[in-house]
């Protein structure tokens, strides 16, 4: 009995020492106020319940800058959106340790000389590569849609034959039904997968290295992202471990670079890692990071399609804008009824309702966390003139969803308003915001490409398909996943769709054309 008491006393002392060393601390003079929280996990429970509501409450109580604790990690939140440019440019707020933490904790690899690769990445998805990369995506999307059309046409034919109408029978196209996740996966995700990793033409194929397998597995693995990047061991999530095993079934590096249409960035990064003597595991992990970033495009697109289906007046307005654009291109081309109409990147900027619709979808579904590591004690001056010291070793963050849901900036922020961003300006504290929408973070080199991909997908969808939600089907944002770049739905929904007869064929052109 005495021995047990002694052991318990020693354990209590050790736990107390660990708590005082790794978790507890006093606020220093000049630092931002601390948000009170649980003595063990700090503010983690409040944040996970609803991050935006928690941060808005803290902002109302403490002001536009304060510090929270997630487990043993202290994080100072800058809530004034006017600080965005200052935050992004502060050299002592370093993103490199954050991406290193994500790479190591989530995907179990380290990217050597990462700053160089990240710098070069922007060049491979912008500038002269933007058009060629998008042309590759448009080609892959066309193939995905064509495969879907062929499946629907075969189904129509089978339905006609079985009903005795015959092959040439006239009538409306048969309405098919599918889950929205499945529908967008076999079109957009399929195209994105082949745009990133190319196709196996004369190169050894790897079992399970397919869009279908990767979509299913990545969806499972992605759910634990917030826990794992903070340091929770991945082995605590058995289903995610099984999914990760599938995601690691990738071609050898030399085979990957020889695949037809593989992205320039994958080739660049793979060559760099091979030159640095990095392992196959490192290369596989890096490929998954790149897929993770692109997966956000798929999630935004899911919500775009859902809002089109849920709100018929929005679908009608966007379809009308698209039809007017198609007709205008025909008129400029001579007034004919050509079966094919060409779109350039410049044409996407001439669809203001579509642009606003996409931005509003980003605003309402974004969960992105802009986090940096503080490398030196840093004075940070707020727009009101007050200066606070952000402590070395802490994390500092801005949380765009809290801005996006601020009623002072966006009237009725919980309401989806598809034309909200048309010729609009937004204000906070009476001053116009330079950056009212922060959907991808300040360092995302591919945000322009992502927006273009979604727009082209929606243009083709509106042009070629009739879609409706199955009666009674509804979903909503799963706010438990705030911290993910894009929030997932609480549940999937069933969709009915059919091909539009004699739809105009839309083609992406990397050059300017009249039609």
Coordinates of C-alpha atoms in Angstrom, one line a residue:
X1 CA 0.0 0.0 0.0
X2 CA 2.8 2.3 0.9
X3 CA 4.6 1.5 -2.4
X4 CA 1.4 2.2 -4.4
X5 CA 1.0 5.5 -2.7
X6 CA 4.6 6.4 -3.4
X7 CA 4.3 5.5 -7.1
X8 CA 1.2 7.6 -7.4
X9 CA 2.9 10.5 -5.7
X10 CA 5.9 10.3 -8.1
X11 CA 3.6 10.0 -11.1
X12 CA 1.6 13.1 -9.9
X13 CA 4.9 15.0 -9.5
X14 CA 6.1 14.0 -13.0
X15 CA 2.8 14.9 -14.6
X16 CA 2.8 18.3 -12.8
X17 CA 6.4 19.0 -13.9
X18 CA 5.4 18.0 -17.5
X19 CA 2.3 20.2 -17.4
X20 CA 4.3 23.2 -16.1
X21 CA 7.1 22.7 -18.7
X22 CA 5.1 21.9 -21.8
X23 CA 1.6 23.4 -21.3
X24 CA 1.2 26.1 -18.6
X25 CA 2.7 29.5 -18.9
X26 CA 2.2 33.1 -17.8
X27 CA 1.3 35.9 -20.2
X28 CA 4.2 38.3 -20.6
X29 CA 3.8 42.1 -20.5
X30 CA 2.9 43.4 -23.9
X31 CA 1.5 40.2 -25.2
X32 CA -2.0 39.8 -26.5
X33 CA -4.7 38.7 -24.0
X34 CA -5.2 34.9 -23.5
X35 CA -8.6 33.3 -24.0
X36 CA -9.5 31.2 -20.9
X37 CA -9.7 27.5 -21.5
X38 CA -9.5 24.0 -20.1
X39 CA -6.3 23.3 -18.1
X40 CA -5.4 20.4 -20.3
X41 CA -6.6 20.9 -23.9
X42 CA -7.0 24.6 -23.7
X43 CA -9.5 26.0 -26.2
X44 CA -9.6 22.9 -28.4
X45 CA -13.1 21.8 -27.5
X46 CA -14.6 25.2 -28.1
X47 CA -12.7 25.5 -31.4
X48 CA -13.8 22.1 -32.7
X49 CA -17.5 22.7 -31.8
X50 CA -17.7 25.8 -34.0
X51 CA -14.5 27.7 -34.7
X52 CA -16.1 30.8 -36.1
X53 CA -18.6 31.3 -33.2
X54 CA -15.8 30.7 -30.7
X55 CA -13.5 33.2 -32.3
X56 CA -16.2 35.8 -32.7
X57 CA -17.0 35.5 -29.0
X58 CA -13.4 35.9 -28.1
X59 CA -13.0 38.9 -30.4
X60 CA -16.0 40.6 -28.8
X61 CA -14.6 40.0 -25.3
X62 CA -10.9 40.6 -26.0
X63 CA -10.5 42.7 -29.2
X64 CA -8.9 42.0 -32.5
X65 CA -5.9 40.1 -31.3
X66 CA -5.7 37.4 -28.7
X67 CA -4.0 34.1 -27.9
X68 CA -5.6 30.6 -27.8
X69 CA -4.2 27.2 -26.8
X70 CA -4.8 24.0 -28.8
X71 CA -3.4 21.2 -26.6
X72 CA 0.2 22.4 -26.0
X73 CA 0.4 24.8 -28.9
X74 CA -0.1 28.5 -28.3
X75 CA -1.5 30.5 -31.2
X76 CA -2.1 34.2 -31.5
X77 CA -5.1 35.1 -33.7
X78 CA -5.1 38.4 -35.7
X79 CA -8.8 39.1 -36.4
X80 CA -8.7 42.5 -38.1
X81 CA -8.8 41.8 -41.9
X82 CA -7.0 45.1 -42.6
X83 CA -3.9 43.3 -41.2
X84 CA -3.9 40.7 -44.0
X85 CA -1.1 42.3 -46.1
X86 CA 1.0 43.1 -43.0
X87 CA 0.6 39.5 -41.7
X88 CA 1.5 38.0 -45.1
X89 CA 4.7 40.1 -45.4
X90 CA 6.0 39.8 -41.9
X91 CA 9.4 38.0 -42.3
X92 CA 9.3 36.7 -38.7
X93 CA 6.0 34.8 -39.5
X94 CA 7.4 31.8 -41.3
X95 CA 5.3 29.3 -43.2
X96 CA 8.2 26.9 -43.8
X97 CA 8.0 25.2 -40.3
X98 CA 4.2 24.8 -40.8
X99 CA 4.5 23.0 -44.1
X100 CA 7.4 20.9 -42.6
X101 CA 5.1 20.0 -39.7
X102 CA 2.3 19.0 -42.1
X103 CA 4.6 17.0 -44.4
X104 CA 6.1 15.1 -41.4
X105 CA 3.0 14.5 -39.3
X106 CA 0.5 13.9 -42.1
X107 CA 2.4 12.4 -45.0
X108 CA 5.6 11.2 -43.2
X109 CA 8.2 12.8 -45.4
X110 CA 10.6 15.8 -45.5
X111 CA 11.1 17.9 -48.5
X112 CA 14.8 19.0 -48.7
X113 CA 15.4 22.6 -49.8
X114 CA 11.6 23.1 -49.7
X115 CA 11.8 26.9 -50.1
X116 CA 13.3 26.4 -53.6
X117 CA 10.6 23.9 -54.7
X118 CA 7.8 26.1 -53.4
X119 CA 9.2 29.1 -55.2
X120 CA 9.5 27.1 -58.4
X121 CA 6.0 25.7 -58.0
X122 CA 4.4 29.0 -58.6
X123 CA 6.2 29.2 -62.0
X124 CA 4.8 25.8 -63.0
X125 CA 1.1 26.7 -62.5
X126 CA 1.2 30.4 -63.6
X127 CA 2.7 32.5 -66.4
X128 CA 3.3 30.5 -69.6
X129 CA 2.5 27.3 -67.9
X130 CA -1.0 28.4 -66.9
X131 CA -2.4 28.1 -70.4
X132 CA -0.7 24.9 -71.2
X133 CA -1.6 23.3 -67.9
X134 CA -5.2 24.4 -68.2
X135 CA -5.3 23.1 -71.8
X136 CA -4.2 19.7 -70.4
X137 CA -7.0 19.9 -67.7
X138 CA -9.6 20.9 -70.3
X139 CA -8.7 17.9 -72.4
X140 CA -8.9 15.6 -69.5
X141 CA -12.3 17.1 -68.4
X142 CA -13.6 16.7 -72.0
X143 CA -12.6 13.0 -71.9
X144 CA -14.3 12.5 -68.5
X145 CA -17.5 14.2 -69.7
X146 CA -17.4 12.2 -73.0
X147 CA -17.1 8.9 -71.0
X148 CA -20.1 10.0 -69.0
X149 CA -22.1 10.9 -72.1
X150 CA -21.3 7.5 -73.7
X151 CA -22.6 5.8 -70.6
X152 CA -25.8 7.8 -70.6
X153 CA -26.4 7.2 -74.3
X154 CA -25.9 3.5 -73.8
X155 CA -28.4 3.6 -70.9
X156 CA -30.9 5.6 -73.1
X157 CA -30.5 3.0 -75.9
X158 CA -31.1 0.1 -73.5
X159 CA -34.1 1.8 -72.0
X160 CA -35.6 2.4 -75.5
X161 CA -35.0 -1.2 -76.6
X162 CA -36.4 -2.6 -73.4
X163 CA -39.5 -0.4 -73.7
X164 CA -40.0 -1.4 -77.3
X165 CA -39.5 2.2 -78.7
X166 CA -36.5 1.2 -80.8
X167 CA -33.2 2.9 -81.4
X168 CA -34.6 5.8 -83.3
X169 CA -37.4 6.6 -80.9
X170 CA -37.8 10.2 -80.0
X171 CA -38.4 11.5 -76.6
X172 CA -36.7 13.1 -73.6
X173 CA -33.4 11.8 -72.4
X174 CA -33.7 9.4 -69.6
X175 CA -32.9 10.9 -66.2
X176 CA -30.1 9.1 -64.3
X177 CA -29.5 9.3 -60.6
X178 CA -26.3 9.4 -58.6
X179 CA -24.8 10.8 -55.5
X180 CA -23.4 14.3 -56.0
X181 CA -20.0 13.2 -54.6
X182 CA -19.9 10.3 -57.2
X183 CA -21.0 12.6 -60.0
X184 CA -18.3 15.2 -59.4
X185 CA -15.7 12.5 -58.6
X186 CA -16.1 10.8 -62.0
X187 CA -16.0 14.1 -63.8
X188 CA -13.9 16.8 -62.1
X189 CA -11.8 14.6 -59.8
X190 CA -11.1 12.2 -62.6
X191 CA -9.9 15.1 -64.8
X192 CA -7.8 16.6 -62.0
X193 CA -6.2 13.2 -61.2
X194 CA -5.0 12.7 -64.8
X195 CA -3.9 16.4 -65.1
X196 CA -1.6 15.9 -62.1
X197 CA -0.4 12.3 -62.6
X198 CA -0.9 11.8 -66.4
X199 CA -1.9 8.6 -68.1
X200 CA -0.1 5.3 -68.4
X201 CA 0.7 5.2 -72.1
X202 CA 3.4 2.5 -72.6
X203 CA 4.3 2.8 -69.0
X204 CA 3.7 0.1 -66.4
X205 CA 0.4 0.7 -64.6
X206 CA 0.0 0.3 -60.9
X207 CA -3.1 -1.4 -59.4
X208 CA -5.4 1.0 -57.5
X209 CA -3.6 4.0 -59.0
X210 CA -6.9 5.2 -60.4
X211 CA -9.1 8.3 -59.8
X212 CA -11.9 6.1 -58.3
X213 CA -9.6 4.4 -55.8
X214 CA -7.8 7.6 -54.9
X215 CA -10.9 9.6 -54.4
X216 CA -12.5 7.0 -52.1
X217 CA -9.3 6.6 -50.1
X218 CA -8.4 10.3 -49.9
X219 CA -11.8 11.1 -48.7
X220 CA -11.3 8.8 -45.7
X221 CA -7.8 10.0 -45.0
X222 CA -8.6 13.7 -45.3
X223 CA -11.1 13.5 -42.4
X224 CA -8.3 13.2 -39.8
X225 CA -6.1 15.9 -41.2
X226 CA -6.7 18.4 -38.4
X227 CA -5.8 15.9 -35.7
X228 CA -2.7 14.5 -37.4
X229 CA -1.0 17.8 -38.4
X230 CA -1.3 18.9 -34.7
X231 CA 0.6 15.8 -33.7
X232 CA -2.0 13.1 -32.9
X233 CA -0.4 9.7 -34.2
X234 CA -2.0 8.5 -37.4
X235 CA -2.1 4.9 -36.1
X236 CA -4.9 5.9 -33.8
X237 CA -7.1 6.0 -36.9
X238 CA -7.2 2.5 -38.4
X239 CA -9.5 3.3 -41.4
X240 CA -7.2 6.2 -42.3
X241 CA -4.2 4.0 -42.2
X242 CA -5.8 1.5 -44.6
X243 CA -6.7 4.4 -46.9
X244 CA -3.1 5.7 -46.7
X245 CA -1.9 2.2 -47.8
X246 CA -3.9 2.6 -51.0
X247 CA -2.7 6.1 -51.6
X248 CA 0.9 4.9 -51.4
X249 CA 0.3 2.6 -54.4
X250 CA 2.0 4.9 -56.9
X251 CA 4.3 4.3 -59.9
X252 CA 8.0 4.5 -59.5
X253 CA 9.4 8.0 -59.9
X254 CA 10.9 7.3 -63.3
X255 CA 7.7 5.8 -64.5
X256 CA 5.7 8.7 -63.2
X257 CA 7.7 11.2 -65.1
X258 CA 7.1 9.3 -68.3
X259 CA 3.3 9.2 -68.0
X260 CA 1.5 11.1 -70.8
X261 CA 0.4 14.5 -69.6
X262 CA 1.9 14.4 -66.1
X263 CA 2.0 17.9 -64.7
X264 CA 5.1 20.1 -65.0
X265 CA 5.2 20.5 -61.2
X266 CA 5.2 16.8 -60.5
X267 CA 8.1 16.4 -63.0
X268 CA 10.0 19.4 -61.4
X269 CA 9.5 18.2 -57.8
X270 CA 10.3 14.5 -58.6
X271 CA 13.6 15.5 -60.4
X272 CA 14.5 17.8 -57.4
X273 CA 13.9 15.0 -54.9
X274 CA 15.8 12.5 -56.9
X275 CA 18.8 14.9 -57.1
X276 CA 18.6 15.4 -53.4
X277 CA 18.8 11.6 -52.9
X278 CA 15.4 11.4 -51.3
X279 CA 13.6 8.1 -50.9
X280 CA 10.6 6.7 -52.8
X281 CA 8.6 7.2 -49.6
X282 CA 9.4 10.9 -49.6
X283 CA 8.4 11.2 -53.3
X284 CA 5.1 9.4 -52.7
X285 CA 4.4 11.6 -49.7
X286 CA 5.1 14.8 -51.6
X287 CA 2.7 13.6 -54.4
X288 CA 0.0 13.2 -51.8
X289 CA 0.6 16.7 -50.5
X290 CA 0.1 18.0 -54.1
X291 CA -3.1 16.0 -54.4
X292 CA -4.3 17.3 -51.0
X293 CA -3.9 20.9 -52.2
X294 CA -5.8 20.1 -55.4
X295 CA -8.5 18.2 -53.5
X296 CA -9.7 21.5 -52.2
X297 CA -10.7 22.4 -55.8
X298 CA -12.9 19.3 -55.9
X299 CA -14.5 20.3 -52.6
X300 CA -15.3 23.8 -53.7
X301 CA -16.8 22.5 -56.9
X302 CA -19.0 20.1 -54.9
X303 CA -20.6 23.1 -53.1
X304 CA -20.9 25.0 -56.4
X305 CA -22.9 22.3 -57.9
X306 CA -25.0 21.8 -54.8
X307 CA -25.9 25.5 -54.7
X308 CA -26.9 25.3 -58.4
X309 CA -29.1 22.4 -57.7
X310 CA -30.6 23.8 -54.5
X311 CA -31.4 27.2 -56.0
X312 CA -33.0 26.9 -59.4
X313 CA -33.1 30.7 -59.9
X314 CA -29.3 30.8 -59.5
X315 CA -29.0 28.0 -62.1
X316 CA -31.3 29.9 -64.5
X317 CA -29.3 33.1 -64.1
X318 CA -25.9 31.5 -64.7
X319 CA -27.3 29.5 -67.7
X320 CA -28.7 32.7 -69.2
X321 CA -25.4 34.5 -68.8
X322 CA -23.5 31.5 -70.4
X323 CA -26.0 31.3 -73.3
X324 CA -25.7 35.0 -73.9
X325 CA -21.9 34.6 -74.0
X326 CA -22.1 31.7 -76.5
X327 CA -24.5 33.6 -78.7
X328 CA -22.3 36.7 -78.7
X329 CA -19.3 34.6 -79.8
X330 CA -21.4 33.2 -82.6
X331 CA -22.4 36.7 -83.8
X332 CA -18.8 37.9 -83.7
X333 CA -17.9 34.8 -85.7
X334 CA -20.4 35.5 -88.5
X335 CA -23.7 34.5 -87.1
X336 CA -23.6 30.8 -87.9
X337 CA -24.9 28.0 -85.8
X338 CA -21.6 26.2 -85.4
X339 CA -21.6 23.1 -83.3
X340 CA -18.4 24.1 -81.6
X341 CA -17.7 27.4 -79.7
X342 CA -14.2 28.2 -78.4
X343 CA -13.5 29.8 -75.0
X344 CA -10.2 31.4 -73.9
X345 CA -9.0 32.2 -70.5
X346 CA -9.9 35.8 -71.1
X347 CA -13.5 34.8 -71.8
X348 CA -13.8 33.5 -68.2
X349 CA -13.4 37.1 -66.9
X350 CA -16.4 38.2 -69.0
X351 CA -18.9 36.1 -66.9
X352 CA -19.4 38.3 -63.8
X353 CA -22.3 36.3 -62.3
X354 CA -20.3 33.1 -62.6
X355 CA -17.3 34.8 -61.0
X356 CA -19.4 36.1 -58.1
X357 CA -21.1 32.8 -57.7
X358 CA -17.8 31.0 -57.2
X359 CA -16.5 33.7 -54.8
X360 CA -19.7 33.4 -52.7
X361 CA -19.3 29.6 -52.6
X362 CA -15.7 30.1 -51.4
X363 CA -16.8 32.6 -48.9
X364 CA -19.4 30.5 -47.3
X365 CA -17.6 27.1 -47.4
X366 CA -14.0 28.1 -46.7
X367 CA -12.4 26.7 -43.6
X368 CA -8.8 27.7 -44.4
X369 CA -6.3 28.4 -41.5
X370 CA -3.5 30.8 -42.4
X371 CA -0.9 29.7 -39.8
X372 CA 2.8 30.8 -39.4
X373 CA 5.6 29.9 -37.0
X374 CA 7.0 32.9 -35.0
X375 CA 10.8 32.7 -35.4
X376 CA 11.6 35.7 -33.2
X377 CA 9.8 37.8 -30.6
X378 CA 7.9 40.1 -32.9
X379 CA 6.2 43.4 -32.3
X380 CA 2.9 43.5 -34.3
X381 CA 1.1 46.9 -34.6
X382 CA -2.6 46.8 -35.2
X383 CA -4.4 49.4 -37.3
X384 CA -5.6 51.2 -34.1
X385 CA -1.9 51.9 -33.2
X386 CA -1.6 49.3 -30.4
X387 CA 1.5 47.1 -30.5
X388 CA 1.6 43.6 -29.2
X389 CA 4.6 41.2 -28.9
X390 CA 4.1 37.8 -30.5
X391 CA 6.3 35.2 -28.7
X392 CA 9.0 33.3 -30.5
X393 CA 8.1 29.6 -30.9
X394 CA 4.4 30.3 -30.9
X395 CA 2.1 30.1 -33.9
X396 CA 0.3 33.2 -35.3
X397 CA -2.7 33.0 -37.5
X398 CA -5.5 34.7 -39.4
X399 CA -8.7 32.8 -39.8
X400 CA -10.5 33.9 -43.0
X401 CA -13.9 32.1 -42.2
X402 CA -14.2 34.5 -39.2
X403 CA -13.9 37.4 -41.7
X404 CA -16.2 35.8 -44.2
X405 CA -18.9 35.4 -41.6
X406 CA -18.5 38.9 -40.2
X407 CA -21.9 40.7 -40.5
X408 CA -20.2 44.1 -40.6
X409 CA -18.4 43.1 -43.8
X410 CA -21.0 40.8 -45.4
X411 CA -24.7 41.6 -44.8
X412 CA -26.5 38.4 -43.7
X413 CA -23.4 36.3 -43.9
X414 CA -25.2 33.0 -43.3
X415 CA -27.2 33.6 -46.5
X416 CA -25.9 32.5 -49.9
X417 CA -26.2 35.4 -52.3
X418 CA -24.9 34.4 -55.7
X419 CA -24.4 38.0 -57.0
X420 CA -22.9 39.4 -53.8
X421 CA -19.5 40.1 -55.4
X422 CA -20.7 41.8 -58.6
X423 CA -19.2 45.3 -58.7
X424 CA -19.1 45.2 -54.9
X425 CA -16.9 46.8 -52.2
X426 CA -16.7 45.6 -48.6
X427 CA -15.8 47.6 -45.5
X428 CA -14.7 47.0 -41.9
X429 CA -14.5 49.8 -39.3
X430 CA -15.6 52.2 -42.1
X431 CA -12.5 51.4 -44.3
X432 CA -12.6 49.5 -47.6
X433 CA -11.0 46.1 -47.4
X434 CA -8.3 45.3 -50.0
X435 CA -8.8 41.5 -49.6
X436 CA -12.4 40.7 -48.4
X437 CA -12.2 37.1 -49.7
X438 CA -9.3 34.9 -48.6
X439 CA -10.3 31.5 -49.9
X440 CA -6.9 29.9 -50.5
X441 CA -4.5 31.6 -48.1
X442 CA -1.7 34.1 -49.1
X443 CA 0.9 31.6 -50.4
X444 CA -1.2 29.3 -52.6
X445 CA 0.5 29.5 -56.1
X446 CA -2.4 27.5 -57.8
X447 CA -5.4 29.6 -56.7
X448 CA -5.8 31.1 -60.2
X449 CA -5.7 27.7 -61.8
X450 CA -8.2 26.3 -59.3
X451 CA -10.7 29.1 -60.0
X452 CA -10.4 28.5 -63.7
X453 CA -10.8 24.8 -63.4
X454 CA -14.0 25.2 -61.4
X455 CA -15.4 27.8 -63.8
X456 CA -14.7 25.6 -66.9
X457 CA -16.3 22.6 -65.2
X458 CA -19.5 24.6 -64.3
X459 CA -19.6 26.1 -67.8
X460 CA -19.6 22.6 -69.3
X461 CA -22.1 21.3 -66.8
X462 CA -24.6 24.1 -67.4
X463 CA -24.2 23.8 -71.1
X464 CA -24.5 20.0 -71.5
X465 CA -26.7 18.7 -68.6
X466 CA -30.0 19.1 -67.0
X467 CA -29.7 18.6 -63.2
X468 CA -32.0 18.5 -60.2
X469 CA -31.8 17.4 -56.6
X470 CA -33.9 14.4 -55.8
X471 CA -37.0 15.6 -53.8
X472 CA -36.3 16.0 -50.1
X473 CA -32.5 15.9 -50.5
X474 CA -30.6 18.5 -48.5
X475 CA -27.2 18.9 -46.9
X476 CA -25.2 21.6 -45.1
X477 CA -21.6 22.5 -44.1
X478 CA -20.0 20.3 -41.5
X479 CA -18.6 23.0 -39.2
X480 CA -16.8 20.4 -37.1
X481 CA -14.2 20.4 -39.8
X482 CA -13.3 24.1 -39.5
X483 CA -9.6 24.2 -40.1
X484 CA -9.8 22.2 -43.3
X485 CA -9.4 24.4 -46.3
X486 CA -12.9 23.7 -47.5
X487 CA -15.6 22.3 -45.3
X488 CA -17.2 18.9 -46.2
X489 CA -20.9 18.3 -46.3
X490 CA -22.7 16.7 -43.4
X491 CA -24.1 14.1 -45.8
X492 CA -24.2 13.5 -49.5
X493 CA -27.2 14.2 -51.7
X494 CA -28.8 12.3 -54.6
X495 CA -29.0 14.0 -58.0
X496 CA -31.0 13.4 -61.1
X497 CA -29.4 14.4 -64.4
X498 CA -29.7 14.0 -68.2
X499 CA -27.9 15.1 -71.3
X500 CA -29.2 18.2 -73.0
X501 CA -30.1 17.3 -76.6
X502 CA -28.0 19.0 -79.2
X503 CA -25.9 21.0 -76.7
X504 CA -23.3 23.3 -78.2
X505 CA -19.8 21.7 -78.0
X506 CA -17.5 24.0 -76.0
X507 CA -13.8 23.9 -76.5
X508 CA -11.0 25.6 -74.6
X509 CA -8.5 27.4 -76.8
X510 CA -5.2 28.7 -75.5
X511 CA -5.4 31.5 -78.0
X512 CA -7.9 34.3 -78.8
X513 CA -10.6 33.4 -81.3
X514 CA -13.7 35.1 -82.4
X515 CA -15.9 32.0 -82.0

